[in-house]
Amino acid sequence: MIHDESFGLPERRKTLTIVVIVMFGILMLRLYQLQLLFHVELDKKSEENSVRALTKDPVRGYMYDRYGKLFVDVGPAYSVTLIPAEFEKQNLRLLSSVLQLDSKVLEDRIARARTYSPFLPARIKRDVDMKTLAAIEEHLPVLTGVSYQVESKRVYPTPARASHLLGYRREISDAQLSVASDYSRPGDLVGVAGLEARYESSLRGQRGVEYVSVNSKGQIIGSLEDGKRDKIAKEGFDLLLSVDGGLQAFAESLMTNYSGALVAMDPSDGGILAFVSKPDYDPSIMSGVTPADLWSELQSNPEKPLFNRASLTRYPPGSTFKMVLAAAALEEGVIDENYRISCSGGFRFGNRVFKDLHVHGSVNIVEAIQKSCNVFFYQLMLKVGFEKWNEYGQRFGFGLATNTDTGEETTGLLPSREDYDRRYGKGRWTQGFLISLAIGQGEVGVSPLQMARYAAALANGGIVYRPHAVEFIRNKESNTVDPVPHDSTLVDLSPHVMGIIREGMQRVVQAPGGTGGMARIQGVISAGKTGTAENTHGKDHAWYIGFAPFDNPKIAIAVLLENSGFGGAKAAPLAGLAMERYLYGQLIRNMPKPTQVRKSSTKTISQAVQR
């Protein structure tokens, strides 16, 4: 049978025509959607593909000492950034080679950045050298999404380290990032210790943005709209410190061969003049990228240079704590200045003898402070009682946080009846437990910062100021300087009682037989108290607290030397030197003609504010 091949052809043509019309209709509909309905969204996506937002980190705020001298500066640093959505994975090995960064580490950083935002530039290596920058520039056509930016890092222009006071910055952790404000991004440096941490929100400034046009290879071809959409970065605020930079450097030199701390304060307002913890570290090694081996070495160093002994330690204060008991006894009327006891070199209580270093004979409260007579205070503790001793200890701020702005601190330990009941069991401890507390031994524990505040309160007549290192915050954009408020409390001692205690402290330094004679300052009458605290793990700790000048105190100080022996022989001389350096601006003891004691330093702070 013969078939007609033309049969059904019109039907096929009809079907084909319908298909073509439908396809053309779909195409026209899509064109209509793109041109009229979705053009705003598509224009935005097109712009995103051709526009890159470059983050501009602000210059971090500076720090100045109390005389307006630059104490913490900033310098340039370069960081390599990467936009995860634009980076091509096949270039991972090349980028790893250019940056001299392990590919697994690099991959993890890119993944972390992608999790936060695939379209924002994230730092993948900071503080790179010029050789690396040149290599990045050379490979930019291939390394899409990769760029670099100029940042700032800390520079320390003075001889002072002040590492435990200033603190340092490290890259923000995932945990910090999860609770941080919208400001923070992966790779950001944030303060993690000291003033850098406490004043992070003031120092960091406000991030800016520069919009630039890029080509298909991600290369920058120009500014967008002549910078009209750019947001200028705002510099961080400056901190004007109470710290005397010269004293800080000098105090650090005094403490070079010791483990311990030296804290000096202005008794008139609680401003910290020097804050030394030894051993310490060079803060400049933390300002850029700290090599892993160096960081590991710092952490594993048996001398613990990262540990802040000035405010995080808890030492027995030894005889420096005797003025607390004296204050309680005098203020509560338990004794007066005429009350005397006879010291034969020991005090028997029950079947135990509590010893003294010397036989002092008949002494009153002033002489007991002057000669550091343990026997006098052993007996006095039993008269005053646990509760009043604890109450007056708290009045001076012991067992409580100082709320300092310098960073982490310990509250120390001021034992109470409730503490002893928990520790030993109710009814299972006796009055004999209290005798060691009388001379700053037993469970009582303090930090050098707390002791400096205590010395300042004795110097100024009973005001317990909040220790602080920042006096003012300067906003360079508005050209305003705002004082940082700092609270205070009162010990609430009568002037008569305070006068008796201060007289004893003056005799410690100035009178024959006083235990602190090695803290004397040429041309200046000062006051203080030595302490030698027993240490179950080695040699005794040496303490000295004091202030000067006696009639118009400008500096109060606490010195603690671990495992160094007697406070009068070891700690007192360092305190005397430090106070002399502050009061005169130099050491004068070997000079033929002493210079004048410098005027009140509050004027110099006011001058610094005007700069």
mmCIF file of C-alpha atoms in Angstrom, residues 210-526:
data_model
loop_
_atom_site.group_PDB
_atom_site.id
_atom_site.type_symbol
_atom_site.label_atom_id
_atom_site.label_comp_id
_atom_site.label_asym_id
_atom_site.label_seq_id
_atom_site.Cartn_x
_atom_site.Cartn_y
_atom_site.Cartn_z
ATOM 1 C CA GLU A 210 33.895 53.349 51.208
ATOM 2 C CA TYR A 211 31.919 52.244 48.142
ATOM 3 C CA VAL A 212 33.996 51.484 45.039
ATOM 4 C CA SER A 213 33.286 50.097 41.568
ATOM 5 C CA VAL A 214 34.973 46.838 40.612
ATOM 6 C CA ASN A 215 35.329 44.973 37.349
ATOM 7 C CA SER A 216 34.476 41.338 36.655
ATOM 8 C CA LYS A 217 37.789 40.276 38.200
ATOM 9 C CA GLY A 218 37.098 42.147 41.410
ATOM 10 C CA GLN A 219 39.664 44.855 40.714
ATOM 11 C CA ILE A 220 38.836 48.341 41.939
ATOM 12 C CA ILE A 221 38.240 50.738 39.051
ATOM 13 C CA GLY A 222 37.136 53.826 40.943
ATOM 14 C CA SER A 223 35.056 55.452 43.635
ATOM 15 C CA LEU A 224 31.298 55.180 43.416
ATOM 16 C CA GLU A 225 29.372 58.412 42.910
ATOM 17 C CA ASP A 226 32.457 60.425 43.892
ATOM 18 C CA GLY A 227 32.189 59.143 47.426
ATOM 19 C CA LYS A 228 28.761 60.608 48.109
ATOM 20 C CA ARG A 229 27.580 57.350 49.704
ATOM 21 C CA ASP A 230 30.726 56.828 51.765
ATOM 22 C CA LYS A 231 30.586 56.853 55.550
ATOM 23 C CA ILE A 232 33.688 58.351 57.141
ATOM 24 C CA ALA A 233 35.225 56.410 60.034
ATOM 25 C CA LYS A 234 35.219 58.274 63.335
ATOM 26 C CA GLU A 235 38.302 58.082 65.517
ATOM 27 C CA GLY A 236 38.074 56.551 68.964
ATOM 28 C CA PHE A 237 38.028 58.720 72.065
ATOM 29 C CA ASP A 238 41.282 59.500 73.881
ATOM 30 C CA LEU A 239 41.874 58.505 77.493
ATOM 31 C CA LEU A 240 43.559 61.047 79.757
ATOM 32 C CA LEU A 241 45.139 59.057 82.551
ATOM 33 C CA SER A 242 46.031 59.819 86.144
ATOM 34 C CA VAL A 243 49.235 57.823 85.630
ATOM 35 C CA ASP A 244 52.625 59.513 85.923
ATOM 36 C CA GLY A 245 54.525 57.993 82.991
ATOM 37 C CA GLY A 246 57.917 58.803 84.486
ATOM 38 C CA LEU A 247 57.027 57.305 87.856
ATOM 39 C CA GLN A 248 55.605 54.222 86.151
ATOM 40 C CA ALA A 249 58.854 53.585 84.271
ATOM 41 C CA PHE A 250 60.946 54.262 87.400
ATOM 42 C CA ALA A 251 58.814 51.996 89.581
ATOM 43 C CA GLU A 252 59.138 49.214 87.015
ATOM 44 C CA SER A 253 62.920 49.573 87.144
ATOM 45 C CA LEU A 254 62.843 49.332 90.953
ATOM 46 C CA MET A 255 60.893 46.089 90.717
ATOM 47 C CA THR A 256 63.039 44.500 87.991
ATOM 48 C CA ASN A 257 64.536 41.746 90.139
ATOM 49 C CA TYR A 258 61.435 41.011 92.191
ATOM 50 C CA SER A 259 58.148 39.202 91.914
ATOM 51 C CA GLY A 260 55.408 41.333 93.358
ATOM 52 C CA ALA A 261 53.621 44.619 92.853
ATOM 53 C CA LEU A 262 53.865 48.349 93.454
ATOM 54 C CA VAL A 263 50.749 50.528 93.337
ATOM 55 C CA ALA A 264 50.809 54.277 93.941
ATOM 56 C CA MET A 265 47.727 56.511 94.202
ATOM 57 C CA ASP A 266 46.819 60.160 94.557
ATOM 58 C CA PRO A 267 45.164 60.309 98.018
ATOM 59 C CA SER A 268 43.069 63.321 97.005
ATOM 60 C CA ASP A 269 40.986 61.488 94.413
ATOM 61 C CA GLY A 270 42.079 57.836 94.071
ATOM 62 C CA GLY A 271 43.853 58.374 90.755
ATOM 63 C CA ILE A 272 46.437 55.663 90.086
ATOM 64 C CA LEU A 273 49.930 57.116 89.679
ATOM 65 C CA ALA A 274 51.749 53.843 89.053
ATOM 66 C CA PHE A 275 50.569 50.267 88.628
ATOM 67 C CA VAL A 276 53.350 47.699 88.478
ATOM 68 C CA SER A 277 53.156 43.934 88.481
ATOM 69 C CA LYS A 278 56.346 41.924 88.101
ATOM 70 C CA PRO A 279 57.328 39.866 86.221
ATOM 71 C CA ASP A 280 55.596 41.530 83.294
ATOM 72 C CA TYR A 281 55.838 41.455 79.499
ATOM 73 C CA ASP A 282 56.503 43.866 76.665
ATOM 74 C CA PRO A 283 53.044 45.052 75.502
ATOM 75 C CA SER A 284 54.340 45.702 71.982
ATOM 76 C CA ILE A 285 54.455 41.953 71.328
ATOM 77 C CA MET A 286 50.658 41.985 71.697
ATOM 78 C CA SER A 287 50.055 44.948 69.400
ATOM 79 C CA GLY A 288 50.296 43.036 66.133
ATOM 80 C CA VAL A 289 50.151 39.300 65.564
ATOM 81 C CA THR A 290 51.719 37.438 68.471
ATOM 82 C CA PRO A 291 53.542 34.334 67.200
ATOM 83 C CA ALA A 292 52.031 31.159 68.603
ATOM 84 C CA ASP A 293 55.341 29.998 70.069
ATOM 85 C CA LEU A 294 55.851 33.303 71.884
ATOM 86 C CA TRP A 295 52.304 33.257 73.265
ATOM 87 C CA SER A 296 52.815 29.679 74.418
ATOM 88 C CA GLU A 297 56.084 30.667 76.065
ATOM 89 C CA LEU A 298 54.387 33.493 77.972
ATOM 90 C CA GLN A 299 51.628 31.179 79.162
ATOM 91 C CA SER A 300 53.965 28.394 80.255
ATOM 92 C CA ASN A 301 56.595 30.626 81.874
ATOM 93 C CA PRO A 302 56.852 29.520 85.532
ATOM 94 C CA GLU A 303 57.266 33.160 86.609
ATOM 95 C CA LYS A 304 53.776 33.888 85.178
ATOM 96 C CA PRO A 305 54.431 37.249 83.509
ATOM 97 C CA LEU A 306 50.817 37.407 82.279
ATOM 98 C CA PHE A 307 49.435 37.208 85.817
ATOM 99 C CA ASN A 308 48.413 40.519 87.371
ATOM 100 C CA ARG A 309 49.863 40.505 90.873
ATOM 101 C CA ALA A 310 48.738 44.076 91.546
ATOM 102 C CA SER A 311 45.016 43.329 91.719
ATOM 103 C CA LEU A 312 44.400 39.596 91.239
ATOM 104 C CA THR A 313 46.485 38.229 94.107
ATOM 105 C CA ARG A 314 45.508 37.551 97.699
ATOM 106 C CA TYR A 315 48.378 37.863 100.160
ATOM 107 C CA PRO A 316 48.334 38.005 103.967
ATOM 108 C CA PRO A 317 49.024 41.683 104.771
ATOM 109 C CA GLY A 318 51.083 41.097 107.882
ATOM 110 C CA SER A 319 51.594 44.014 110.262
ATOM 111 C CA THR A 320 50.406 46.590 107.724
ATOM 112 C CA PHE A 321 46.891 45.537 108.795
ATOM 113 C CA LYS A 322 47.374 46.622 112.408
ATOM 114 C CA MET A 323 45.845 50.058 111.816
ATOM 115 C CA VAL A 324 42.469 48.412 111.129
ATOM 116 C CA LEU A 325 42.457 46.941 114.624
ATOM 117 C CA ALA A 326 43.764 50.196 116.087
ATOM 118 C CA ALA A 327 40.931 52.120 114.425
ATOM 119 C CA ALA A 328 38.291 49.750 115.799
ATOM 120 C CA ALA A 329 39.725 49.836 119.338
ATOM 121 C CA LEU A 330 40.050 53.627 119.479
ATOM 122 C CA GLU A 331 36.782 54.521 117.737
ATOM 123 C CA GLU A 332 34.755 52.081 119.832
ATOM 124 C CA GLY A 333 36.328 53.354 123.061
ATOM 125 C CA VAL A 334 37.885 50.014 123.929
ATOM 126 C CA ILE A 335 41.173 51.817 124.602
ATOM 127 C CA ASP A 336 42.516 55.355 124.374
ATOM 128 C CA GLU A 337 45.931 56.736 123.519
ATOM 129 C CA ASN A 338 47.068 56.331 127.124
ATOM 130 C CA TYR A 339 46.322 52.620 127.376
ATOM 131 C CA ARG A 340 49.555 50.639 127.774
ATOM 132 C CA ILE A 341 50.639 47.020 127.918
ATOM 133 C CA SER A 342 53.987 45.475 128.774
ATOM 134 C CA CYS A 343 55.585 43.416 125.991
ATOM 135 C CA SER A 344 58.003 40.725 127.122
ATOM 136 C CA GLY A 345 58.455 39.241 123.670
ATOM 137 C CA GLY A 346 55.491 36.845 123.643
ATOM 138 C CA PHE A 347 51.852 36.348 124.581
ATOM 139 C CA ARG A 348 50.525 33.137 126.080
ATOM 140 C CA PHE A 349 46.977 32.149 125.245
ATOM 141 C CA GLY A 350 45.886 28.739 126.438
ATOM 142 C CA ASN A 351 48.736 26.319 125.859
ATOM 143 C CA ARG A 352 50.296 28.308 123.028
ATOM 144 C CA VAL A 353 52.738 31.227 123.033
ATOM 145 C CA PHE A 354 52.383 33.809 120.256
ATOM 146 C CA LYS A 355 55.792 35.362 119.710
ATOM 147 C CA ASP A 356 57.036 38.862 118.956
ATOM 148 C CA LEU A 357 60.279 39.783 117.224
ATOM 149 C CA HIS A 358 61.473 41.943 120.143
ATOM 150 C CA VAL A 359 60.871 42.767 123.773
ATOM 151 C CA HIS A 360 59.273 46.208 123.592
ATOM 152 C CA GLY A 361 58.507 46.843 127.243
ATOM 153 C CA SER A 362 55.663 49.229 128.072
ATOM 154 C CA VAL A 363 53.996 50.608 124.914
ATOM 155 C CA ASN A 364 50.868 52.565 124.064
ATOM 156 C CA ILE A 365 48.993 52.430 120.733
ATOM 157 C CA VAL A 366 51.247 54.990 119.002
ATOM 158 C CA GLU A 367 54.406 53.191 120.100
ATOM 159 C CA ALA A 368 52.897 49.813 119.205
ATOM 160 C CA ILE A 369 52.381 50.999 115.627
ATOM 161 C CA GLN A 370 55.827 52.623 115.539
ATOM 162 C CA LYS A 371 57.660 49.529 116.770
ATOM 163 C CA SER A 372 55.185 47.006 115.292
ATOM 164 C CA CYS A 373 54.611 45.342 118.652
ATOM 165 C CA ASN A 374 52.734 42.104 118.021
ATOM 166 C CA VAL A 375 51.971 41.452 121.678
ATOM 167 C CA PHE A 376 50.036 44.718 121.990
ATOM 168 C CA PHE A 377 47.790 43.774 119.069
ATOM 169 C CA TYR A 378 47.376 40.141 120.154
ATOM 170 C CA GLN A 379 45.760 41.362 123.360
ATOM 171 C CA LEU A 380 43.890 44.160 121.617
ATOM 172 C CA MET A 381 42.157 41.700 119.270
ATOM 173 C CA LEU A 382 40.649 39.848 122.208
ATOM 174 C CA LYS A 383 39.323 43.120 123.609
ATOM 175 C CA VAL A 384 37.834 44.370 120.326
ATOM 176 C CA GLY A 385 36.322 41.097 119.151
ATOM 177 C CA PHE A 386 35.756 39.466 115.786
ATOM 178 C CA GLU A 387 32.698 41.458 114.705
ATOM 179 C CA LYS A 388 34.180 44.920 115.211
ATOM 180 C CA TRP A 389 37.468 43.924 113.597
ATOM 181 C CA ASN A 390 35.536 42.693 110.559
ATOM 182 C CA GLU A 391 33.347 45.813 110.499
ATOM 183 C CA TYR A 392 36.295 48.215 110.426
ATOM 184 C CA GLY A 393 38.075 46.065 107.865
ATOM 185 C CA GLN A 394 35.074 46.482 105.598
ATOM 186 C CA ARG A 395 35.035 50.224 106.236
ATOM 187 C CA PHE A 396 38.514 50.353 104.730
ATOM 188 C CA GLY A 397 37.256 48.300 101.771
ATOM 189 C CA PHE A 398 38.746 44.909 102.575
ATOM 190 C CA GLY A 399 36.855 41.809 101.521
ATOM 191 C CA LEU A 400 35.154 43.933 98.849
ATOM 192 C CA ALA A 401 35.893 44.749 95.224
ATOM 193 C CA THR A 402 37.493 48.153 94.666
ATOM 194 C CA ASN A 403 35.571 48.459 91.352
ATOM 195 C CA THR A 404 38.724 49.757 89.729
ATOM 196 C CA ASP A 405 38.766 50.495 86.009
ATOM 197 C CA THR A 406 42.084 48.687 85.540
ATOM 198 C CA GLY A 407 40.533 45.291 84.872
ATOM 199 C CA GLU A 408 40.076 42.079 86.788
ATOM 200 C CA GLU A 409 40.555 42.039 90.537
ATOM 201 C CA THR A 410 40.081 39.884 93.583
ATOM 202 C CA THR A 411 37.912 40.874 96.512
ATOM 203 C CA GLY A 412 40.448 39.351 98.859
ATOM 204 C CA LEU A 413 39.212 37.700 102.034
ATOM 205 C CA LEU A 414 38.165 39.357 105.269
ATOM 206 C CA PRO A 415 37.108 36.519 107.590
ATOM 207 C CA SER A 416 33.953 36.796 109.663
ATOM 208 C CA ARG A 417 32.275 34.676 112.308
ATOM 209 C CA GLU A 418 30.055 33.167 109.594
ATOM 210 C CA ASP A 419 33.115 32.271 107.511
ATOM 211 C CA TYR A 420 34.704 30.495 110.438
ATOM 212 C CA ASP A 421 31.490 28.613 111.194
ATOM 213 C CA ARG A 422 31.433 27.359 107.591
ATOM 214 C CA ARG A 423 35.143 26.595 107.526
ATOM 215 C CA TYR A 424 35.632 24.957 110.932
ATOM 216 C CA GLY A 425 32.105 24.204 112.085
ATOM 217 C CA LYS A 426 29.959 26.138 114.510
ATOM 218 C CA GLY A 427 31.349 25.927 118.031
ATOM 219 C CA ARG A 428 34.531 24.206 116.816
ATOM 220 C CA TRP A 429 36.815 27.233 116.766
ATOM 221 C CA THR A 430 38.007 29.363 119.687
ATOM 222 C CA GLN A 431 39.252 32.879 120.439
ATOM 223 C CA GLY A 432 42.750 31.610 119.770
ATOM 224 C CA PHE A 433 41.923 31.593 116.056
ATOM 225 C CA LEU A 434 41.557 35.383 116.165
ATOM 226 C CA ILE A 435 45.014 36.194 117.485
ATOM 227 C CA SER A 436 46.761 35.675 114.156
ATOM 228 C CA LEU A 437 44.226 37.971 112.464
ATOM 229 C CA ALA A 438 45.386 40.781 114.766
ATOM 230 C CA ILE A 439 48.688 40.991 112.900
ATOM 231 C CA GLY A 440 47.362 40.313 109.401
ATOM 232 C CA GLN A 441 47.976 36.574 109.346
ATOM 233 C CA GLY A 442 45.599 33.629 109.253
ATOM 234 C CA GLU A 443 42.912 33.614 106.599
ATOM 235 C CA VAL A 444 42.909 37.358 105.851
ATOM 236 C CA GLY A 445 44.030 38.090 102.279
ATOM 237 C CA VAL A 446 44.459 41.367 100.368
ATOM 238 C CA SER A 447 45.701 42.655 97.027
ATOM 239 C CA PRO A 448 48.349 45.384 96.638
ATOM 240 C CA LEU A 449 45.679 47.552 94.986
ATOM 241 C CA GLN A 450 43.476 47.258 98.071
ATOM 242 C CA MET A 451 46.452 48.125 100.239
ATOM 243 C CA ALA A 452 47.234 51.238 98.201
ATOM 244 C CA ARG A 453 43.615 52.371 98.647
ATOM 245 C CA TYR A 454 43.948 51.678 102.395
ATOM 246 C CA ALA A 455 47.129 53.779 102.542
ATOM 247 C CA ALA A 456 45.377 56.581 100.646
ATOM 248 C CA ALA A 457 42.454 56.550 103.095
ATOM 249 C CA LEU A 458 44.861 56.837 106.031
ATOM 250 C CA ALA A 459 46.622 59.675 104.215
ATOM 251 C CA ASN A 460 43.525 61.744 103.418
ATOM 252 C CA GLY A 461 41.752 61.343 106.749
ATOM 253 C CA GLY A 462 39.364 58.505 105.940
ATOM 254 C CA ILE A 463 38.001 58.769 102.382
ATOM 255 C CA VAL A 464 38.060 55.448 100.521
ATOM 256 C CA TYR A 465 38.206 56.385 96.854
ATOM 257 C CA ARG A 466 37.571 54.087 93.956
ATOM 258 C CA PRO A 467 41.019 53.447 92.426
ATOM 259 C CA HIS A 468 41.055 54.540 88.797
ATOM 260 C CA ALA A 469 43.509 55.209 85.999
ATOM 261 C CA VAL A 470 41.298 57.268 83.667
ATOM 262 C CA GLU A 471 40.434 60.836 84.675
ATOM 263 C CA PHE A 472 38.923 62.161 81.449
ATOM 264 C CA ILE A 473 37.653 60.938 78.066
ATOM 265 C CA ARG A 474 38.248 63.241 75.107
ATOM 266 C CA ASN A 475 35.977 63.267 72.049
ATOM 267 C CA LYS A 476 38.103 64.722 69.264
ATOM 268 C CA GLU A 477 35.177 65.147 66.893
ATOM 269 C CA SER A 478 33.150 67.350 69.229
ATOM 270 C CA ASN A 479 36.277 68.683 70.947
ATOM 271 C CA THR A 480 34.834 67.923 74.367
ATOM 272 C CA VAL A 481 36.501 66.476 77.445
ATOM 273 C CA ASP A 482 34.306 64.663 79.946
ATOM 274 C CA PRO A 483 35.444 63.684 83.446
ATOM 275 C CA VAL A 484 34.952 60.064 84.435
ATOM 276 C CA PRO A 485 32.937 59.932 87.686
ATOM 277 C CA HIS A 486 34.422 57.917 90.528
ATOM 278 C CA ASP A 487 32.611 57.255 93.772
ATOM 279 C CA SER A 488 33.941 57.068 97.310
ATOM 280 C CA THR A 489 32.938 56.011 100.819
ATOM 281 C CA LEU A 490 33.946 57.125 104.295
ATOM 282 C CA VAL A 491 35.767 55.092 106.919
ATOM 283 C CA ASP A 492 33.966 57.323 109.427
ATOM 284 C CA LEU A 493 36.717 57.756 112.000
ATOM 285 C CA SER A 494 36.894 60.786 114.238
ATOM 286 C CA PRO A 495 39.750 63.215 113.487
ATOM 287 C CA HIS A 496 41.180 62.435 116.915
ATOM 288 C CA VAL A 497 41.376 58.704 116.228
ATOM 289 C CA MET A 498 42.779 59.259 112.747
ATOM 290 C CA GLY A 499 45.361 61.613 114.234
ATOM 291 C CA ILE A 500 46.569 58.964 116.712
ATOM 292 C CA ILE A 501 46.955 56.342 113.987
ATOM 293 C CA ARG A 502 48.735 58.741 111.640
ATOM 294 C CA GLU A 503 51.086 59.803 114.409
ATOM 295 C CA GLY A 504 52.089 56.184 114.909
ATOM 296 C CA MET A 505 52.681 55.807 111.168
ATOM 297 C CA GLN A 506 54.825 58.943 111.094
ATOM 298 C CA ARG A 507 56.987 57.552 113.874
ATOM 299 C CA VAL A 508 57.399 54.300 111.905
ATOM 300 C CA VAL A 509 59.450 56.282 109.382
ATOM 301 C CA GLN A 510 60.749 59.341 111.162
ATOM 302 C CA ALA A 511 61.408 58.328 114.788
ATOM 303 C CA PRO A 512 64.270 56.245 116.179
ATOM 304 C CA GLY A 513 63.172 52.645 116.640
ATOM 305 C CA GLY A 514 60.606 52.874 113.876
ATOM 306 C CA THR A 515 60.567 49.886 111.532
ATOM 307 C CA GLY A 516 60.295 51.945 108.323
ATOM 308 C CA GLY A 517 63.302 54.227 108.556
ATOM 309 C CA MET A 518 64.593 53.035 105.180
ATOM 310 C CA ALA A 519 61.608 54.708 103.507
ATOM 311 C CA ARG A 520 62.696 58.205 104.557
ATOM 312 C CA ILE A 521 62.709 60.937 101.924
ATOM 313 C CA GLN A 522 65.177 63.795 102.092
ATOM 314 C CA GLY A 523 63.436 67.031 102.950
ATOM 315 C CA VAL A 524 60.006 65.412 103.339
ATOM 316 C CA ILE A 525 58.237 64.022 106.408
ATOM 317 C CA SER A 526 56.409 60.837 105.489
#
